[in-house]
Amino acid sequence: MTTHRLRTPRVLALVSLLAALCLAPPAPAGAAEVVPLADAVGRVPVVPEQAGAAPGPDAFPHWNAGLVPDDGCDTRAEVLLAEAVEAPAAGAGCRLTGGRWAPYTGGGQITAADAAVVAHTVPLAEAWESGAAAWPAARREAYANDQGAPQPLTVLTTGTHRARGDRDPADWIPAEPSAHCRYIAEWVATKLRWGLDADTAEMEAMKVFAEGPCEDTVVHYTVAPATA
């Protein structure tokens, strides 16, 4: 005869809490979320990688007129101005000269605007495979030019950009260990901001950091507007 234990009030309370968390609606657009990295990783849906054609050159229109359309600077130039350690000079047509950048992902300092790469933290091809292929064109343009949060766009050296390519954290992270936690946190924040998913290998790689060396890292993100 099998004996079934009665659930204690503490167990019942825990079950109720877990159910509430599972049924809780996603954060509304614009609402700031601050959560431990492990919890943030757990919010990213796991979906098998979507095999198929790569996005065409016009799938993610960029660079557009940026945050201030009348300043003559496109998104790329605005990001360079915002992330410069020493501000470049902006000439006619927002032509940038001089300046200095020190990407946290390593690769050395950049001392010419033309040599800097304004990259997507989650590369466009990765975003395409993680859900963006189903988006309307306007939303893909908003993603490609997103300055509404600090994580989606970042400055990289050409060497780092070439080494990373379109790879996710299962296949590439910055060489400098001090950059690992920030990189994973910004990757996760971008995926959550735009409702992108992750494949199994990517998820396992993120968990290694979230449950290990980056367990004290906190993720800040806001959900992108649904109309974008």
PDB file of C-alpha atoms in Angstrom:
ATOM      1  CA  MET A   1       0.000   0.000   0.000  1.00  0.00           C
ATOM      2  CA  THR A   2       1.406   3.381  -0.990  1.00  0.00           C
ATOM      3  CA  THR A   3       1.207   6.204   1.500  1.00  0.00           C
ATOM      4  CA  HIS A   4       0.871   9.724   0.133  1.00  0.00           C
ATOM      5  CA  ARG A   5       2.173  12.578   2.243  1.00  0.00           C
ATOM      6  CA  LEU A   6      -0.052  15.582   2.670  1.00  0.00           C
ATOM      7  CA  ARG A   7       1.426  18.770   1.314  1.00  0.00           C
ATOM      8  CA  THR A   8       2.500  21.148   4.043  1.00  0.00           C
ATOM      9  CA  PRO A   9       1.471  24.822   3.925  1.00  0.00           C
ATOM     10  CA  ARG A  10       5.064  25.726   3.030  1.00  0.00           C
ATOM     11  CA  VAL A  11       5.035  23.354   0.060  1.00  0.00           C
ATOM     12  CA  LEU A  12       1.643  24.626  -1.055  1.00  0.00           C
ATOM     13  CA  ALA A  13       2.888  28.195  -0.838  1.00  0.00           C
ATOM     14  CA  LEU A  14       5.936  27.317  -2.931  1.00  0.00           C
ATOM     15  CA  VAL A  15       3.793  25.594  -5.546  1.00  0.00           C
ATOM     16  CA  SER A  16       1.538  28.642  -5.732  1.00  0.00           C
ATOM     17  CA  LEU A  17       4.526  30.959  -6.113  1.00  0.00           C
ATOM     18  CA  LEU A  18       6.036  28.874  -8.902  1.00  0.00           C
ATOM     19  CA  ALA A  19       2.700  28.735 -10.696  1.00  0.00           C
ATOM     20  CA  ALA A  20       2.344  32.492 -10.438  1.00  0.00           C
ATOM     21  CA  LEU A  21       5.817  33.016 -11.867  1.00  0.00           C
ATOM     22  CA  CYS A  22       5.138  30.664 -14.753  1.00  0.00           C
ATOM     23  CA  LEU A  23       1.859  32.404 -15.570  1.00  0.00           C
ATOM     24  CA  ALA A  24       3.121  35.930 -15.038  1.00  0.00           C
ATOM     25  CA  PRO A  25       2.803  38.051 -18.183  1.00  0.00           C
ATOM     26  CA  PRO A  26       5.982  39.442 -19.753  1.00  0.00           C
ATOM     27  CA  ALA A  27       7.094  42.875 -18.662  1.00  0.00           C
ATOM     28  CA  PRO A  28       5.294  45.627 -20.589  1.00  0.00           C
ATOM     29  CA  ALA A  29       7.214  47.685 -23.123  1.00  0.00           C
ATOM     30  CA  GLY A  30       9.272  50.388 -21.473  1.00  0.00           C
ATOM     31  CA  ALA A  31       9.139  48.795 -18.022  1.00  0.00           C
ATOM     32  CA  ALA A  32      12.590  48.538 -16.457  1.00  0.00           C
ATOM     33  CA  GLU A  33      13.593  45.085 -15.263  1.00  0.00           C
ATOM     34  CA  VAL A  34      16.558  44.413 -12.972  1.00  0.00           C
ATOM     35  CA  VAL A  35      17.170  40.728 -12.321  1.00  0.00           C
ATOM     36  CA  PRO A  36      20.072  38.397 -11.501  1.00  0.00           C
ATOM     37  CA  LEU A  37      21.748  36.983 -14.589  1.00  0.00           C
ATOM     38  CA  ALA A  38      20.596  33.427 -13.863  1.00  0.00           C
ATOM     39  CA  ASP A  39      16.971  34.581 -13.665  1.00  0.00           C
ATOM     40  CA  ALA A  40      17.353  36.644 -16.831  1.00  0.00           C
ATOM     41  CA  VAL A  41      18.785  33.664 -18.711  1.00  0.00           C
ATOM     42  CA  GLY A  42      15.798  31.614 -17.545  1.00  0.00           C
ATOM     43  CA  ARG A  43      13.444  34.106 -19.191  1.00  0.00           C
ATOM     44  CA  VAL A  44      14.896  33.545 -22.672  1.00  0.00           C
ATOM     45  CA  PRO A  45      12.787  30.967 -24.561  1.00  0.00           C
ATOM     46  CA  VAL A  46      14.662  27.943 -25.883  1.00  0.00           C
ATOM     47  CA  VAL A  47      13.767  27.140 -29.491  1.00  0.00           C
ATOM     48  CA  PRO A  48      15.660  24.962 -31.978  1.00  0.00           C
ATOM     49  CA  GLU A  49      17.785  27.047 -34.302  1.00  0.00           C
ATOM     50  CA  GLN A  50      15.842  28.097 -37.371  1.00  0.00           C
ATOM     51  CA  ALA A  51      17.720  26.731 -40.355  1.00  0.00           C
ATOM     52  CA  GLY A  52      17.144  28.417 -43.668  1.00  0.00           C
ATOM     53  CA  ALA A  53      18.250  31.249 -45.884  1.00  0.00           C
ATOM     54  CA  ALA A  54      20.344  33.987 -44.326  1.00  0.00           C
ATOM     55  CA  PRO A  55      18.844  37.476 -44.147  1.00  0.00           C
ATOM     56  CA  GLY A  56      19.303  39.554 -47.272  1.00  0.00           C
ATOM     57  CA  PRO A  57      21.272  42.819 -47.226  1.00  0.00           C
ATOM     58  CA  ASP A  58      18.054  44.841 -46.904  1.00  0.00           C
ATOM     59  CA  ALA A  59      16.445  42.747 -44.157  1.00  0.00           C
ATOM     60  CA  PHE A  60      17.649  45.103 -41.398  1.00  0.00           C
ATOM     61  CA  PRO A  61      17.812  48.655 -42.823  1.00  0.00           C
ATOM     62  CA  HIS A  62      20.627  50.616 -41.194  1.00  0.00           C
ATOM     63  CA  TRP A  63      21.930  53.130 -40.546  1.00  0.00           C
ATOM     64  CA  ASN A  64      18.944  55.482 -40.319  1.00  0.00           C
ATOM     65  CA  ALA A  65      18.746  59.127 -39.225  1.00  0.00           C
ATOM     66  CA  GLY A  66      19.250  58.221 -35.576  1.00  0.00           C
ATOM     67  CA  LEU A  67      17.782  59.703 -32.439  1.00  0.00           C
ATOM     68  CA  VAL A  68      18.055  63.301 -33.644  1.00  0.00           C
ATOM     69  CA  PRO A  69      17.101  63.326 -37.341  1.00  0.00           C
ATOM     70  CA  ASP A  70      18.042  66.985 -37.784  1.00  0.00           C
ATOM     71  CA  ASP A  71      21.608  66.713 -36.452  1.00  0.00           C
ATOM     72  CA  GLY A  72      22.978  65.274 -39.688  1.00  0.00           C
ATOM     73  CA  CYS A  73      24.370  62.227 -37.861  1.00  0.00           C
ATOM     74  CA  ASP A  74      23.142  58.732 -38.592  1.00  0.00           C
ATOM     75  CA  THR A  75      22.838  55.998 -35.959  1.00  0.00           C
ATOM     76  CA  ARG A  76      26.427  54.856 -36.426  1.00  0.00           C
ATOM     77  CA  ALA A  77      27.820  58.337 -35.863  1.00  0.00           C
ATOM     78  CA  GLU A  78      25.598  58.935 -32.840  1.00  0.00           C
ATOM     79  CA  VAL A  79      26.814  55.703 -31.219  1.00  0.00           C
ATOM     80  CA  LEU A  80      30.440  56.647 -31.884  1.00  0.00           C
ATOM     81  CA  LEU A  81      29.885  60.051 -30.308  1.00  0.00           C
ATOM     82  CA  ALA A  82      28.145  58.510 -27.291  1.00  0.00           C
ATOM     83  CA  GLU A  83      30.800  55.845 -26.629  1.00  0.00           C
ATOM     84  CA  ALA A  84      33.939  57.864 -27.307  1.00  0.00           C
ATOM     85  CA  VAL A  85      36.491  58.105 -24.519  1.00  0.00           C
ATOM     86  CA  GLU A  86      37.765  61.239 -26.261  1.00  0.00           C
ATOM     87  CA  ALA A  87      35.153  62.872 -28.470  1.00  0.00           C
ATOM     88  CA  PRO A  88      35.872  63.100 -32.186  1.00  0.00           C
ATOM     89  CA  ALA A  89      35.375  66.307 -34.117  1.00  0.00           C
ATOM     90  CA  ALA A  90      32.162  66.399 -36.151  1.00  0.00           C
ATOM     91  CA  GLY A  91      32.441  68.220 -39.457  1.00  0.00           C
ATOM     92  CA  ALA A  92      30.033  68.859 -42.301  1.00  0.00           C
ATOM     93  CA  GLY A  93      27.579  66.030 -42.766  1.00  0.00           C
ATOM     94  CA  CYS A  94      28.631  64.681 -39.356  1.00  0.00           C
ATOM     95  CA  ARG A  95      31.972  63.544 -40.737  1.00  0.00           C
ATOM     96  CA  LEU A  96      33.871  62.347 -37.639  1.00  0.00           C
ATOM     97  CA  THR A  97      37.618  62.753 -37.302  1.00  0.00           C
ATOM     98  CA  GLY A  98      39.957  61.977 -34.438  1.00  0.00           C
ATOM     99  CA  GLY A  99      38.539  60.697 -31.185  1.00  0.00           C
ATOM    100  CA  ARG A 100      39.383  57.635 -29.150  1.00  0.00           C
ATOM    101  CA  TRP A 101      37.448  54.491 -28.213  1.00  0.00           C
ATOM    102  CA  ALA A 102      38.353  51.695 -25.797  1.00  0.00           C
ATOM    103  CA  PRO A 103      35.957  48.763 -26.380  1.00  0.00           C
ATOM    104  CA  TYR A 104      35.411  46.703 -23.232  1.00  0.00           C
ATOM    105  CA  THR A 105      35.563  43.569 -25.390  1.00  0.00           C
ATOM    106  CA  GLY A 106      39.280  44.185 -25.937  1.00  0.00           C
ATOM    107  CA  GLY A 107      41.368  44.336 -29.084  1.00  0.00           C
ATOM    108  CA  GLY A 108      43.088  47.603 -28.212  1.00  0.00           C
ATOM    109  CA  GLN A 109      42.106  51.227 -28.525  1.00  0.00           C
ATOM    110  CA  ILE A 110      40.704  52.863 -31.643  1.00  0.00           C
ATOM    111  CA  THR A 111      41.937  56.300 -32.633  1.00  0.00           C
ATOM    112  CA  ALA A 112      40.094  56.892 -35.905  1.00  0.00           C
ATOM    113  CA  ALA A 113      36.339  56.901 -36.385  1.00  0.00           C
ATOM    114  CA  ASP A 114      36.686  55.190 -39.761  1.00  0.00           C
ATOM    115  CA  ALA A 115      38.437  52.258 -38.068  1.00  0.00           C
ATOM    116  CA  ALA A 116      35.690  51.696 -35.474  1.00  0.00           C
ATOM    117  CA  VAL A 117      32.928  49.169 -36.008  1.00  0.00           C
ATOM    118  CA  VAL A 118      29.493  49.908 -34.589  1.00  0.00           C
ATOM    119  CA  ALA A 119      28.202  46.378 -34.120  1.00  0.00           C
ATOM    120  CA  HIS A 120      25.017  44.749 -32.933  1.00  0.00           C
ATOM    121  CA  THR A 121      25.512  42.987 -29.604  1.00  0.00           C
ATOM    122  CA  VAL A 122      23.298  40.204 -30.936  1.00  0.00           C
ATOM    123  CA  PRO A 123      24.361  40.079 -34.595  1.00  0.00           C
ATOM    124  CA  LEU A 124      21.715  40.579 -37.240  1.00  0.00           C
ATOM    125  CA  ALA A 125      22.019  37.027 -38.584  1.00  0.00           C
ATOM    126  CA  GLU A 126      21.651  35.649 -35.055  1.00  0.00           C
ATOM    127  CA  ALA A 127      18.599  37.853 -34.453  1.00  0.00           C
ATOM    128  CA  TRP A 128      17.117  36.604 -37.731  1.00  0.00           C
ATOM    129  CA  GLU A 129      17.505  32.985 -36.621  1.00  0.00           C
ATOM    130  CA  SER A 130      16.144  33.806 -33.155  1.00  0.00           C
ATOM    131  CA  GLY A 131      12.784  35.201 -34.211  1.00  0.00           C
ATOM    132  CA  ALA A 132      13.384  38.364 -36.233  1.00  0.00           C
ATOM    133  CA  ALA A 133      12.733  36.568 -39.528  1.00  0.00           C
ATOM    134  CA  ALA A 134       9.028  36.745 -38.670  1.00  0.00           C
ATOM    135  CA  TRP A 135       9.071  40.475 -37.884  1.00  0.00           C
ATOM    136  CA  PRO A 136       7.717  43.210 -40.133  1.00  0.00           C
ATOM    137  CA  ALA A 137      10.336  45.377 -41.831  1.00  0.00           C
ATOM    138  CA  ALA A 138       9.726  48.334 -39.501  1.00  0.00           C
ATOM    139  CA  ARG A 139      10.573  46.266 -36.431  1.00  0.00           C
ATOM    140  CA  ARG A 140      13.775  44.950 -37.991  1.00  0.00           C
ATOM    141  CA  GLU A 141      14.810  48.511 -38.796  1.00  0.00           C
ATOM    142  CA  ALA A 142      14.087  49.530 -35.203  1.00  0.00           C
ATOM    143  CA  TYR A 143      16.235  46.635 -33.975  1.00  0.00           C
ATOM    144  CA  ALA A 144      19.109  47.477 -36.287  1.00  0.00           C
ATOM    145  CA  ASN A 145      19.182  51.110 -35.115  1.00  0.00           C
ATOM    146  CA  ASP A 146      18.200  50.626 -31.471  1.00  0.00           C
ATOM    147  CA  GLN A 147      19.549  53.366 -29.205  1.00  0.00           C
ATOM    148  CA  GLY A 148      16.688  53.077 -26.729  1.00  0.00           C
ATOM    149  CA  ALA A 149      18.841  50.950 -24.431  1.00  0.00           C
ATOM    150  CA  PRO A 150      22.607  50.833 -23.862  1.00  0.00           C
ATOM    151  CA  GLN A 151      23.164  47.194 -24.828  1.00  0.00           C
ATOM    152  CA  PRO A 152      21.994  46.546 -28.427  1.00  0.00           C
ATOM    153  CA  LEU A 153      24.722  48.580 -30.181  1.00  0.00           C
ATOM    154  CA  THR A 154      28.383  48.630 -29.222  1.00  0.00           C
ATOM    155  CA  VAL A 155      31.750  49.714 -30.598  1.00  0.00           C
ATOM    156  CA  LEU A 156      34.202  46.953 -31.531  1.00  0.00           C
ATOM    157  CA  THR A 157      37.624  46.881 -33.100  1.00  0.00           C
ATOM    158  CA  THR A 158      37.722  45.467 -36.601  1.00  0.00           C
ATOM    159  CA  GLY A 159      39.696  42.483 -35.301  1.00  0.00           C
ATOM    160  CA  THR A 160      37.140  41.637 -32.629  1.00  0.00           C
ATOM    161  CA  HIS A 161      34.274  42.105 -35.055  1.00  0.00           C
ATOM    162  CA  ARG A 162      35.917  39.794 -37.562  1.00  0.00           C
ATOM    163  CA  ALA A 163      36.687  37.157 -34.924  1.00  0.00           C
ATOM    164  CA  ARG A 164      33.152  37.133 -33.540  1.00  0.00           C
ATOM    165  CA  GLY A 165      31.266  37.210 -36.813  1.00  0.00           C
ATOM    166  CA  ASP A 166      27.669  36.076 -36.315  1.00  0.00           C
ATOM    167  CA  ARG A 167      28.471  33.582 -33.564  1.00  0.00           C
ATOM    168  CA  ASP A 168      26.586  33.312 -30.278  1.00  0.00           C
ATOM    169  CA  PRO A 169      28.163  32.693 -26.826  1.00  0.00           C
ATOM    170  CA  ALA A 170      28.308  28.938 -27.461  1.00  0.00           C
ATOM    171  CA  ASP A 171      31.031  29.641 -30.031  1.00  0.00           C
ATOM    172  CA  TRP A 172      32.548  32.997 -29.089  1.00  0.00           C
ATOM    173  CA  ILE A 173      33.102  35.260 -26.103  1.00  0.00           C
ATOM    174  CA  PRO A 174      35.677  38.046 -25.644  1.00  0.00           C
ATOM    175  CA  ALA A 175      39.216  36.832 -25.017  1.00  0.00           C
ATOM    176  CA  GLU A 176      39.578  39.014 -21.919  1.00  0.00           C
ATOM    177  CA  PRO A 177      38.009  37.221 -18.886  1.00  0.00           C
ATOM    178  CA  SER A 178      37.073  40.546 -17.284  1.00  0.00           C
ATOM    179  CA  ALA A 179      34.675  41.152 -20.186  1.00  0.00           C
ATOM    180  CA  HIS A 180      32.836  37.835 -19.971  1.00  0.00           C
ATOM    181  CA  CYS A 181      30.105  38.746 -17.480  1.00  0.00           C
ATOM    182  CA  ARG A 182      29.289  42.063 -19.082  1.00  0.00           C
ATOM    183  CA  TYR A 183      29.161  40.478 -22.524  1.00  0.00           C
ATOM    184  CA  ILE A 184      26.800  37.712 -21.446  1.00  0.00           C
ATOM    185  CA  ALA A 185      24.618  40.184 -19.516  1.00  0.00           C
ATOM    186  CA  GLU A 186      24.336  42.513 -22.523  1.00  0.00           C
ATOM    187  CA  TRP A 187      23.611  39.587 -24.834  1.00  0.00           C
ATOM    188  CA  VAL A 188      20.808  38.373 -22.574  1.00  0.00           C
ATOM    189  CA  ALA A 189      19.449  41.896 -22.063  1.00  0.00           C
ATOM    190  CA  THR A 190      19.217  42.397 -25.821  1.00  0.00           C
ATOM    191  CA  LYS A 191      17.453  39.080 -26.338  1.00  0.00           C
ATOM    192  CA  LEU A 192      14.931  39.910 -23.620  1.00  0.00           C
ATOM    193  CA  ARG A 193      14.423  43.454 -24.860  1.00  0.00           C
ATOM    194  CA  TRP A 194      13.449  42.189 -28.294  1.00  0.00           C
ATOM    195  CA  GLY A 195      11.791  38.887 -27.362  1.00  0.00           C
ATOM    196  CA  LEU A 196      14.398  36.782 -29.140  1.00  0.00           C
ATOM    197  CA  ASP A 197      14.918  33.111 -28.369  1.00  0.00           C
ATOM    198  CA  ALA A 198      18.016  30.935 -27.939  1.00  0.00           C
ATOM    199  CA  ASP A 199      18.988  27.495 -29.156  1.00  0.00           C
ATOM    200  CA  THR A 200      20.032  24.750 -26.760  1.00  0.00           C
ATOM    201  CA  ALA A 201      23.800  25.163 -27.142  1.00  0.00           C
ATOM    202  CA  GLU A 202      23.527  28.924 -26.662  1.00  0.00           C
ATOM    203  CA  MET A 203      21.384  28.479 -23.559  1.00  0.00           C
ATOM    204  CA  GLU A 204      23.811  25.995 -22.022  1.00  0.00           C
ATOM    205  CA  ALA A 205      26.710  28.374 -22.650  1.00  0.00           C
ATOM    206  CA  MET A 206      24.854  31.238 -20.958  1.00  0.00           C
ATOM    207  CA  LYS A 207      24.039  29.026 -17.974  1.00  0.00           C
ATOM    208  CA  VAL A 208      27.710  28.146 -17.495  1.00  0.00           C
ATOM    209  CA  PHE A 209      28.447  31.814 -16.849  1.00  0.00           C
ATOM    210  CA  ALA A 210      25.214  32.631 -15.030  1.00  0.00           C
ATOM    211  CA  GLU A 211      25.635  29.780 -12.571  1.00  0.00           C
ATOM    212  CA  GLY A 212      29.401  30.122 -12.259  1.00  0.00           C
ATOM    213  CA  PRO A 213      31.744  33.108 -12.557  1.00  0.00           C
ATOM    214  CA  CYS A 214      28.928  35.567 -13.287  1.00  0.00           C
ATOM    215  CA  GLU A 215      26.445  34.482 -10.628  1.00  0.00           C
ATOM    216  CA  ASP A 216      26.544  37.948  -9.006  1.00  0.00           C
ATOM    217  CA  THR A 217      25.966  39.799 -12.279  1.00  0.00           C
ATOM    218  CA  VAL A 218      22.724  41.752 -12.622  1.00  0.00           C
ATOM    219  CA  VAL A 219      20.888  42.313 -15.904  1.00  0.00           C
ATOM    220  CA  HIS A 220      19.111  45.587 -16.664  1.00  0.00           C
ATOM    221  CA  TYR A 221      16.701  45.634 -19.600  1.00  0.00           C
ATOM    222  CA  THR A 222      13.549  47.230 -20.933  1.00  0.00           C
ATOM    223  CA  VAL A 223      11.180  45.652 -23.430  1.00  0.00           C
ATOM    224  CA  ALA A 224      11.187  47.320 -26.843  1.00  0.00           C
ATOM    225  CA  PRO A 225       7.909  48.920 -27.968  1.00  0.00           C
ATOM    226  CA  ALA A 226       5.641  46.397 -29.651  1.00  0.00           C
ATOM    227  CA  THR A 227       4.833  48.820 -32.440  1.00  0.00           C
ATOM    228  CA  ALA A 228       8.488  49.170 -33.441  1.00  0.00           C
TER     229      ALA A 228
END
